[in-house]
Coordinates of N, CA and C in Angstrom, one line a residue:
M24 N -50.4 47.4 62.3 CA -50.6 46.7 61.2 C -52.1 46.2 60.9
F25 N -52.7 45.7 62.0 CA -54.1 45.3 61.9 C -55.0 46.5 61.5
Y26 N -54.7 47.7 62.1 CA -55.5 48.8 61.8 C -55.4 49.2 60.4
W27 N -54.2 49.2 59.8 CA -53.9 49.6 58.4 C -54.4 48.5 57.4
F28 N -54.4 47.3 57.9 CA -54.9 46.2 57.1 C -56.5 46.3 56.9
M29 N -57.2 46.7 58.0 CA -58.6 46.8 58.0 C -59.0 48.1 57.1
K30 N -58.1 49.2 57.2 CA -58.5 50.4 56.6 C -58.4 50.4 55.1
Y31 N -57.3 49.8 54.7 CA -57.0 49.9 53.4 C -57.3 48.6 52.5
V32 N -57.5 47.5 53.2 CA -57.7 46.3 52.5 C -59.1 45.7 52.7
V33 N -59.6 45.7 53.9 CA -60.9 45.0 54.3 C -62.0 45.9 54.3
I34 N -62.1 46.9 55.3 CA -63.3 47.7 55.5 C -63.3 48.9 54.6
G35 N -62.2 49.6 54.4 CA -62.0 50.9 53.8 C -62.5 51.0 52.3
P36 N -62.0 50.0 51.6 CA -62.4 50.0 50.1 C -63.9 49.7 50.0
V37 N -64.5 48.9 50.7 CA -65.9 48.6 50.7 C -66.8 49.8 51.0
L38 N -66.4 50.5 52.1 CA -67.1 51.6 52.5 C -67.0 52.8 51.6
K39 N -65.9 53.0 51.0 CA -65.7 54.1 50.1 C -66.5 53.8 48.8
A40 N -66.6 52.5 48.5 CA -67.3 52.3 47.1 C -68.8 52.5 47.3
I41 N -69.3 52.2 48.6 CA -70.8 52.2 48.8 C -71.2 53.6 49.2
F42 N -70.4 54.3 50.1 CA -71.0 55.7 50.5 C -70.3 56.8 50.0
R43 N -69.3 56.6 49.1 CA -68.5 57.7 48.4 C -68.3 58.9 49.3
P44 N -67.7 58.7 50.4 CA -67.4 59.8 51.4 C -66.5 60.9 50.7
W45 N -66.9 62.2 51.1 CA -66.0 63.3 50.7 C -65.4 64.0 51.9
I46 N -64.4 64.7 51.7 CA -63.8 65.5 52.8 C -63.3 66.7 52.3
V47 N -63.5 67.8 53.2 CA -63.0 69.2 52.8 C -62.0 69.6 54.0
G48 N -60.8 70.2 53.7 CA -60.0 70.7 54.8 C -59.1 69.7 55.4
R49 N -58.8 68.6 54.7 CA -57.8 67.5 55.2 C -56.5 68.1 55.6
G50 N -56.1 69.1 54.9 CA -54.8 69.7 55.1 C -54.7 70.4 56.5
N51 N -55.8 70.6 57.1 CA -55.7 71.2 58.4 C -55.3 70.3 59.4
I52 N -55.3 69.0 59.2 CA -54.8 68.0 60.1 C -53.2 68.0 60.1
P53 N -52.6 68.2 61.2 CA -51.1 68.2 61.1 C -50.4 66.9 60.7
A54 N -49.3 66.9 59.9 CA -48.8 65.6 59.5 C -48.1 64.9 60.6
T55 N -47.7 65.5 61.7 CA -47.1 64.9 62.8 C -47.6 65.7 64.1
G56 N -47.4 64.9 65.2 CA -47.7 65.6 66.5 C -49.2 65.3 67.0
A57 N -49.4 65.4 68.2 CA -50.6 65.1 68.8 C -51.6 66.3 68.6
A58 N -52.9 65.9 68.5 CA -54.0 66.8 68.4 C -55.4 66.2 68.7
I59 N -56.3 67.0 69.1 CA -57.6 66.4 69.4 C -58.5 66.9 68.2
L60 N -59.3 65.9 67.7 CA -60.2 66.2 66.7 C -61.6 66.1 67.3
A61 N -62.1 67.4 67.4 CA -63.5 67.5 68.1 C -64.5 67.5 67.0
S62 N -65.5 66.6 67.2 CA -66.6 66.5 66.1 C -67.9 66.4 66.7
N63 N -68.9 67.0 65.8 CA -70.2 66.8 66.2 C -70.6 65.3 66.1
H64 N -71.7 64.8 66.6 CA -71.9 63.6 66.7 C -73.4 63.3 66.2
L65 N -73.5 62.7 64.9 CA -74.9 62.5 64.5 C -75.2 61.0 64.4
S66 N -74.1 60.1 64.3 CA -74.4 58.7 64.1 C -73.2 57.9 64.7
V67 N -73.4 56.6 64.9 CA -72.4 55.8 65.4 C -71.3 55.6 64.2
S68 N -71.7 55.8 63.0 CA -70.8 55.7 62.0 C -69.8 56.8 61.8
D69 N -70.0 58.0 62.6 CA -69.0 58.9 62.5 C -67.6 58.5 62.9
S70 N -67.5 57.4 63.9 CA -66.3 57.0 64.2 C -65.6 56.1 63.3
V71 N -66.3 55.8 62.2 CA -65.7 55.0 61.1 C -65.4 55.9 59.9
F72 N -66.2 56.7 59.6 CA -65.9 57.5 58.3 C -64.7 58.6 58.5
L73 N -64.6 59.1 59.7 CA -63.5 60.2 59.8 C -62.1 59.5 59.7
P74 N -61.9 58.3 60.6 CA -60.6 57.8 60.4 C -60.4 57.3 59.0
L75 N -61.4 56.9 58.4 CA -61.2 56.3 56.9 C -60.7 57.4 56.0
M76 N -61.1 58.5 56.2 CA -60.8 59.6 55.3 C -59.6 60.5 55.6
I77 N -58.9 60.3 56.6 CA -57.6 61.0 56.8 C -56.5 60.1 56.9
D78 N -55.3 60.7 56.6 CA -54.0 59.8 56.2 C -53.4 59.3 57.5
R79 N -53.6 60.0 58.7 CA -53.0 59.4 59.9 C -53.9 58.5 60.7
P80 N -53.4 57.6 61.5 CA -54.2 56.8 62.4 C -54.8 57.7 63.5
M81 N -55.9 57.3 64.0 CA -56.6 58.0 65.1 C -57.3 57.1 66.0
S82 N -57.6 57.5 67.1 CA -58.4 56.7 68.2 C -59.5 57.6 68.6
F83 N -60.6 56.9 68.8 CA -61.8 57.5 69.4 C -62.1 57.0 70.8
L84 N -62.4 57.7 71.7 CA -62.9 57.2 73.0 C -64.4 56.9 72.8
A85 N -64.7 55.5 72.9 CA -66.1 55.0 72.8 C -66.5 54.4 74.0
K86 N -67.9 54.5 74.2 CA -68.4 53.9 75.4 C -68.3 52.4 75.4
S87 N -68.0 51.9 76.7 CA -67.6 50.6 77.0 C -68.7 49.6 76.6
D88 N -70.0 50.0 76.4 CA -71.0 49.1 76.1 C -70.8 48.4 74.7
Y89 N -70.1 49.1 73.8 CA -69.8 48.6 72.5 C -68.9 47.4 72.6
F90 N -68.2 47.2 73.6 CA -67.2 46.2 73.8 C -67.7 45.0 74.7
T91 N -68.8 44.9 75.1 CA -69.3 44.0 76.1 C -70.5 43.2 75.7
G92 N -70.9 43.4 74.4 CA -72.0 42.7 73.8 C -71.7 41.2 73.9
T93 N -72.8 40.4 73.8 CA -72.6 38.9 73.7 C -73.1 38.3 72.3
G94 N -72.9 37.2 72.1 CA -73.4 36.5 70.8 C -72.5 36.9 69.6
I95 N -73.1 36.6 68.5 CA -72.4 36.9 67.2 C -72.4 38.5 67.0
S96 N -73.5 39.1 67.2 CA -73.6 40.5 67.1 C -72.7 41.3 68.0
G97 N -72.5 40.8 69.1 CA -71.6 41.4 70.1 C -70.2 41.2 69.8
W98 N -69.9 40.0 69.2 CA -68.6 39.8 68.8 C -68.1 40.7 67.6
A99 N -69.2 40.9 66.6 CA -69.0 41.6 65.5 C -68.7 43.1 65.9
T100 N -69.6 43.6 66.7 CA -69.4 45.0 67.1 C -68.1 45.2 67.8
R101 N -67.7 44.4 68.7 CA -66.4 44.5 69.4 C -65.3 44.4 68.3
F102 N -65.3 43.5 67.4 CA -64.3 43.4 66.3 C -64.2 44.7 65.5
F103 N -65.4 45.1 65.1 CA -65.4 46.4 64.2 C -64.8 47.6 65.0
M104 N -65.2 47.7 66.3 CA -64.7 48.9 67.1 C -63.2 48.8 67.2
R105 N -62.6 47.7 67.5 CA -61.2 47.6 67.7 C -60.5 47.8 66.4
A106 N -61.1 47.3 65.2 CA -60.5 47.4 63.9 C -60.4 48.8 63.6
T107 N -61.3 49.7 63.9 CA -61.3 51.1 63.6 C -60.6 52.0 64.6
G108 N -59.9 51.4 65.6 CA -59.0 52.2 66.4 C -59.8 52.7 67.6
Q109 N -60.9 52.3 68.1 CA -61.6 52.8 69.2 C -61.3 52.2 70.5
I110 N -61.3 53.0 71.5 CA -60.9 52.6 72.9 C -62.0 52.8 73.8
P111 N -62.3 51.6 74.6 CA -63.4 51.6 75.4 C -63.3 52.4 76.6
I112 N -64.2 53.2 77.0 CA -64.1 54.0 78.2 C -65.5 53.8 79.1
D113 N -65.4 54.0 80.3 CA -66.6 54.1 81.2 C -67.1 55.4 81.4
R114 N -68.3 55.8 80.9 CA -68.8 57.2 81.1 C -69.7 57.4 82.2
S115 N -69.7 56.6 83.2 CA -70.5 56.7 84.4 C -70.2 57.8 85.3
G116 N -69.1 58.4 85.2 CA -68.7 59.6 86.0 C -67.7 59.3 87.1
G117 N -67.3 60.3 87.9 CA -66.6 60.1 89.1 C -65.1 59.5 88.6
K118 N -64.7 58.3 89.3 CA -63.5 57.8 89.0 C -63.3 57.3 87.6
A119 N -64.4 56.9 87.0 CA -64.5 56.6 85.5 C -64.1 57.6 84.7
S120 N -64.6 58.9 85.0 CA -64.2 60.0 84.1 C -62.8 60.4 84.3
E121 N -62.2 60.3 85.4 CA -60.7 60.4 85.6 C -60.0 59.4 84.7
A122 N -60.4 58.2 84.8 CA -59.7 57.1 84.0 C -59.9 57.4 82.5
S123 N -61.1 57.9 82.1 CA -61.1 58.2 80.7 C -60.2 59.4 80.2
L124 N -60.0 60.3 81.1 CA -59.2 61.5 80.9 C -57.8 60.9 80.8
N125 N -57.4 60.1 81.7 CA -55.9 59.5 81.6 C -55.8 58.6 80.3
T126 N -56.8 58.0 79.9 CA -56.7 57.2 78.7 C -56.4 58.1 77.4
G127 N -57.2 59.2 77.4 CA -57.0 60.1 76.3 C -55.7 60.9 76.4
L128 N -55.2 61.2 77.5 CA -53.9 61.8 77.6 C -52.9 60.9 77.3
G129 N -53.1 59.5 77.4 CA -52.0 58.6 77.0 C -51.9 58.6 75.6
V130 N -53.0 58.6 74.8 CA -53.0 58.6 73.3 C -52.3 59.9 72.9
L131 N -52.6 61.0 73.5 CA -52.0 62.3 73.0 C -50.5 62.3 73.4
G132 N -50.2 61.7 74.6 CA -48.7 61.6 75.0 C -47.9 60.8 74.0
R133 N -48.5 59.9 73.2 CA -47.7 59.2 72.3 C -47.5 60.0 71.0
G134 N -48.2 61.3 70.9 CA -48.0 62.1 69.7 C -49.1 61.7 68.7
D135 N -50.3 61.0 69.1 CA -51.2 60.6 68.2 C -52.3 61.5 68.2
L136 N -53.3 61.2 67.2 CA -54.6 61.8 67.1 C -55.6 61.2 67.9
L137 N -56.3 62.1 68.6 CA -57.5 61.6 69.4 C -58.9 62.2 69.1
G138 N -59.8 61.3 68.7 CA -61.2 62.0 68.4 C -62.1 62.0 69.5
I139 N -62.8 63.1 69.8 CA -63.6 63.2 70.9 C -65.0 63.9 70.4
Y140 N -66.0 63.4 70.9 CA -67.3 64.1 70.7 C -67.7 65.0 72.0
P141 N -67.5 66.4 71.9 CA -67.7 67.2 73.0 C -69.1 67.2 73.5
E142 N -70.1 66.8 72.7 CA -71.5 66.7 73.2 C -71.7 65.6 74.2
G143 N -70.8 64.5 74.1 CA -70.8 63.4 75.0 C -71.8 62.3 74.5
T144 N -72.5 62.6 73.6 CA -73.5 61.6 73.1 C -74.0 61.9 71.7
R145 N -74.7 61.0 71.0 CA -75.2 61.4 69.7 C -76.3 62.4 69.8
S146 N -76.5 63.4 68.8 CA -77.6 64.4 68.8 C -78.9 63.5 68.5
P147 N -79.8 63.8 69.4 CA -81.1 63.0 69.2 C -82.0 63.7 67.9
D148 N -81.6 64.8 67.5 CA -82.5 65.4 66.4 C -81.7 66.2 65.3
G149 N -80.4 66.0 65.3 CA -79.6 66.8 64.4 C -79.0 68.1 64.7
K150 N -79.5 68.5 65.8 CA -79.0 69.9 66.4 C -77.6 69.7 67.1
L151 N -76.9 70.8 67.3 CA -75.7 70.8 68.0 C -75.9 71.2 69.4
Y152 N -75.4 70.4 70.3 CA -75.8 70.7 71.8 C -74.4 71.1 72.6
R153 N -74.7 71.6 73.7 CA -73.7 72.1 74.6 C -72.6 71.1 74.9
G154 N -71.4 71.6 74.8 CA -70.2 70.7 74.9 C -69.8 70.4 76.5
R155 N -69.3 69.3 76.8 CA -68.7 68.9 78.0 C -67.3 69.4 78.2
T156 N -67.0 69.7 79.4 CA -65.7 70.4 79.6 C -64.5 69.5 79.6
G157 N -64.7 68.1 79.7 CA -63.6 67.1 79.7 C -62.7 67.4 78.6
L158 N -63.3 67.6 77.4 CA -62.5 68.0 76.2 C -61.5 69.1 76.5
A159 N -61.9 70.2 77.0 CA -61.1 71.3 77.4 C -60.0 71.1 78.3
R160 N -60.3 70.3 79.3 CA -59.3 69.9 80.4 C -58.2 69.0 79.7
M161 N -58.6 68.2 78.8 CA -57.6 67.3 78.1 C -56.7 68.0 77.4
A162 N -57.3 69.0 76.4 CA -56.6 69.9 75.6 C -55.5 70.6 76.4
L163 N -55.9 71.3 77.4 CA -55.0 72.2 78.2 C -53.9 71.3 78.9
E164 N -54.3 70.2 79.5 CA -53.3 69.4 80.2 C -52.3 68.7 79.2
A165 N -52.8 68.4 78.0 CA -51.9 67.8 77.1 C -51.1 68.9 76.2
R166 N -51.6 70.1 76.2 CA -51.0 71.2 75.5 C -51.0 70.8 74.0
V167 N -52.2 70.7 73.5 CA -52.4 70.2 72.1 C -53.5 71.1 71.4
P168 N -53.4 71.2 70.1 CA -54.4 72.0 69.5 C -55.7 71.1 69.4
V169 N -56.9 71.9 69.2 CA -58.2 71.2 69.0 C -58.6 71.5 67.5
I170 N -58.9 70.5 66.8 CA -59.3 70.7 65.4 C -60.8 70.4 65.3
P171 N -61.6 71.3 65.0 CA -63.0 71.2 64.8 C -63.4 70.4 63.6
V172 N -64.3 69.4 63.7 CA -64.6 68.6 62.6 C -66.3 68.4 62.5
V173 N -66.8 68.6 61.4 CA -68.2 68.6 61.2 C -68.6 67.3 60.3
M174 N -69.3 66.4 60.8 CA -69.7 65.3 59.9 C -71.1 65.6 59.4
V175 N -71.2 65.3 58.0 CA -72.3 65.7 57.2 C -73.1 64.5 56.6
D176 N -74.4 64.4 57.0 CA -75.4 63.4 56.7 C -75.1 61.9 57.2
T177 N -74.2 61.9 58.0 CA -74.1 60.5 58.7 C -75.3 60.1 59.4
G178 N -75.9 61.1 60.0 CA -77.3 60.8 60.6 C -78.4 60.3 59.8
K179 N -78.3 60.6 58.5 CA -79.2 60.3 57.6 C -79.2 58.7 57.1
I180 N -77.9 58.3 57.0 CA -77.7 57.0 56.5 C -77.8 56.0 57.8
M181 N -77.5 56.4 59.0 CA -77.5 55.5 60.1 C -78.0 56.4 61.4
P182 N -79.3 56.7 61.5 CA -79.8 57.5 62.6 C -79.8 56.5 63.9
I183 N -80.0 57.2 65.0 CA -80.2 56.4 66.3 C -81.2 55.4 66.2
G184 N -81.0 54.2 66.6 CA -81.9 53.1 66.5 C -81.8 52.2 65.3
R185 N -81.1 52.6 64.4 CA -80.8 51.8 63.1 C -79.5 51.1 63.2
S186 N -79.5 49.8 62.9 CA -78.4 48.9 63.0 C -77.7 48.8 61.7
I187 N -78.4 48.8 60.6 CA -78.0 48.6 59.3 C -78.1 50.0 58.5
P188 N -77.0 50.5 58.1 CA -77.0 51.8 57.3 C -77.7 51.9 56.1
R189 N -78.4 52.9 55.7 CA -78.9 53.2 54.4 C -77.8 53.5 53.4
V190 N -78.0 53.3 52.2 CA -76.9 53.7 51.2 C -77.2 55.2 50.9
G191 N -76.1 55.9 51.1 CA -76.2 57.4 50.8 C -74.8 58.0 50.9
R192 N -74.6 59.2 50.5 CA -73.3 59.8 50.6 C -73.1 60.6 51.8
V193 N -71.9 60.5 52.4 CA -71.6 61.2 53.6 C -70.4 62.1 53.4
G194 N -70.1 63.0 54.3 CA -69.0 63.9 54.2 C -68.4 64.4 55.5
M195 N -67.4 65.2 55.4 CA -66.9 65.8 56.7 C -66.1 67.1 56.2
V196 N -66.1 68.0 57.3 CA -65.4 69.3 56.9 C -64.4 69.5 58.2
I197 N -63.1 69.7 57.8 CA -62.1 69.9 58.9 C -61.9 71.2 59.0
G198 N -62.0 71.8 60.1 CA -61.7 73.3 60.3 C -60.2 73.5 60.8
E199 N -59.9 74.8 60.9 CA -58.5 75.1 61.2 C -58.2 74.9 62.7
P200 N -57.1 74.4 63.1 CA -56.8 74.1 64.5 C -56.9 75.4 65.3
L201 N -57.5 75.1 66.6 CA -57.8 76.1 67.6 C -56.6 76.0 68.7
D202 N -56.0 77.1 68.9 CA -54.9 77.2 69.8 C -55.2 77.7 71.3
F203 N -55.1 77.0 72.2 CA -55.5 77.4 73.6 C -54.3 77.6 74.5
S204 N -53.1 77.8 73.9 CA -52.0 77.8 74.7 C -52.0 79.1 75.6
R205 N -52.9 80.1 75.4 CA -52.9 81.3 76.3 C -53.6 80.8 77.7
F206 N -54.1 79.6 77.7 CA -54.7 79.2 79.0 C -53.8 78.1 79.7
R207 N -52.6 78.0 79.3 CA -51.6 77.0 79.9 C -51.7 77.2 81.3
G208 N -51.7 76.0 82.0 CA -51.7 76.0 83.4 C -52.8 76.2 84.2
M209 N -53.9 76.5 83.4 CA -55.3 76.9 84.0 C -56.3 75.8 83.9
E210 N -55.9 74.6 83.6 CA -56.8 73.4 83.4 C -57.7 73.1 84.7
S211 N -57.4 73.7 85.8 CA -58.2 73.3 87.0 C -59.3 74.5 87.2
D212 N -59.3 75.4 86.4 CA -60.2 76.5 86.5 C -61.5 76.2 85.7
R213 N -62.6 76.0 86.4 CA -63.8 75.6 85.7 C -64.4 76.6 84.8
Y214 N -64.0 77.9 85.1 CA -64.5 78.9 84.2 C -63.7 79.0 82.9
I215 N -62.5 78.7 83.0 CA -61.7 78.6 81.8 C -62.1 77.4 81.0
L216 N -62.4 76.3 81.6 CA -62.7 75.1 80.9 C -64.1 75.3 80.2
R217 N -65.0 76.0 80.8 CA -66.3 76.3 80.2 C -66.0 77.2 79.0
S218 N -65.1 78.3 79.1 CA -64.8 79.2 78.1 C -64.3 78.5 76.8
V219 N -63.3 77.7 77.1 CA -62.6 76.9 76.1 C -63.6 75.9 75.3
T220 N -64.4 75.3 76.0 CA -65.4 74.4 75.6 C -66.3 75.2 74.7
D221 N -66.9 76.2 75.2 CA -67.8 77.1 74.4 C -67.2 77.6 73.1
E222 N -65.9 77.9 73.1 CA -65.3 78.4 71.9 C -65.2 77.3 70.9
I223 N -64.9 76.1 71.3 CA -64.9 75.0 70.4 C -66.4 74.7 69.8
M224 N -67.4 74.9 70.6 CA -68.8 74.6 70.1 C -69.1 75.6 69.0
V225 N -68.7 76.9 69.3 CA -68.9 78.0 68.4 C -68.3 77.7 67.1
A226 N -67.0 77.2 67.1 CA -66.3 76.9 65.9 C -67.1 75.9 65.1
L227 N -67.5 74.7 65.9 CA -68.3 73.6 65.1 C -69.6 74.2 64.5
Q228 N -70.3 75.1 65.3 CA -71.6 75.6 64.7 C -71.3 76.5 63.5
R229 N -70.3 77.3 63.5 CA -69.9 78.2 62.4 C -69.5 77.3 61.2
L230 N -68.7 76.2 61.5 CA -68.2 75.3 60.4 C -69.4 74.5 59.7
G231 N -70.2 74.1 60.5 CA -71.4 73.3 59.9 C -72.7 73.8 59.8
E232 N -72.9 75.1 60.5 CA -74.1 75.8 60.4 C -75.3 75.0 60.9
Q233 N -75.0 74.1 62.0 CA -76.1 73.4 62.6 C -76.8 74.3 63.6
Q234 N -78.0 74.0 63.8 CA -78.7 74.8 64.8 C -78.3 74.4 66.1
Y235 N -78.0 75.4 67.0 CA -77.4 75.2 68.2 C -78.4 75.3 69.3
D236 N -78.3 74.4 70.4 CA -79.2 74.6 71.6 C -78.4 74.4 72.8
D237 N -78.4 75.3 73.6 CA -77.4 75.5 74.9 C -77.9 74.6 76.0
V238 N -78.2 73.3 75.7 CA -78.5 72.4 76.8 C -77.7 71.2 76.4
Y239 N -77.6 70.3 77.4 CA -76.8 69.0 77.1 C -77.7 68.0 76.3
A240 N -77.1 67.4 75.3 CA -77.9 66.3 74.5 C -78.4 65.3 75.4
S241 N -77.7 64.9 76.5 CA -78.2 63.9 77.3 C -79.5 64.3 78.1
T242 N -79.5 65.5 78.4 CA -80.7 66.0 79.1 C -81.9 66.0 78.1
V243 N -81.8 66.4 76.9 CA -82.8 66.2 75.9 C -83.3 64.8 75.7
K244 N -82.4 63.9 75.7 CA -82.8 62.4 75.6 C -83.6 62.0 76.7
E245 N -83.1 62.4 78.0 CA -83.9 62.1 79.2 C -85.2 62.6 79.3
R246 N -85.5 63.8 78.8 CA -86.8 64.4 78.7 C -87.7 63.6 77.9
R247 N -87.1 63.2 76.6 CA -88.0 62.5 75.7 C -88.3 61.1 76.2
S248 N -87.5 60.5 77.0 CA -87.8 59.3 77.5 C -88.9 59.2 78.6
L249 N -89.3 60.3 79.1 CA -90.2 60.4 80.2 C -91.6 60.1 79.7

């Protein structure tokens, strides 16, 4: 009830009036049943505009830092994240990664939509980067389709480092579902996971025509910080 109230009464109408978001391919999202929406990641606002523009509720796995801030700004961020259906996860690796996987599988097990950014972090420069294989493992274990999603111009209104968005128009393109049932039972094979992940990234690149760089976005960020 809280999610729908925020989407249709409090947050949604204001954001639609200011940013006039558009969407192509909405019909590619199934009316029922679990699915993963795999999106490129240009801005923190991606996790807001995509749920706003589709008819079904969905959840994103968001880094836990967004939920641990202090003071008024920390409270506001935490409130906003929960209002838009985001779930905190620890991305430090090891057991935390396993816990994140189980959290995502729980969402899919309920027959819901789960949003994932296969790059693992926001693009530092607008390029599309190499995908992490956790997405593939989740899709194969849950036996659900993966729907590619391309966010458009969200990085222009709210680039990395900016806390207040600029006014501008944003959009999203929803591609056709990808079926990986041919790999059923092979979720422990790292070569299969890499193959599935690369297929998803190719679909995203073709859908959005972003320049692709076959390295991890996190590696690029680390190099730039040196």
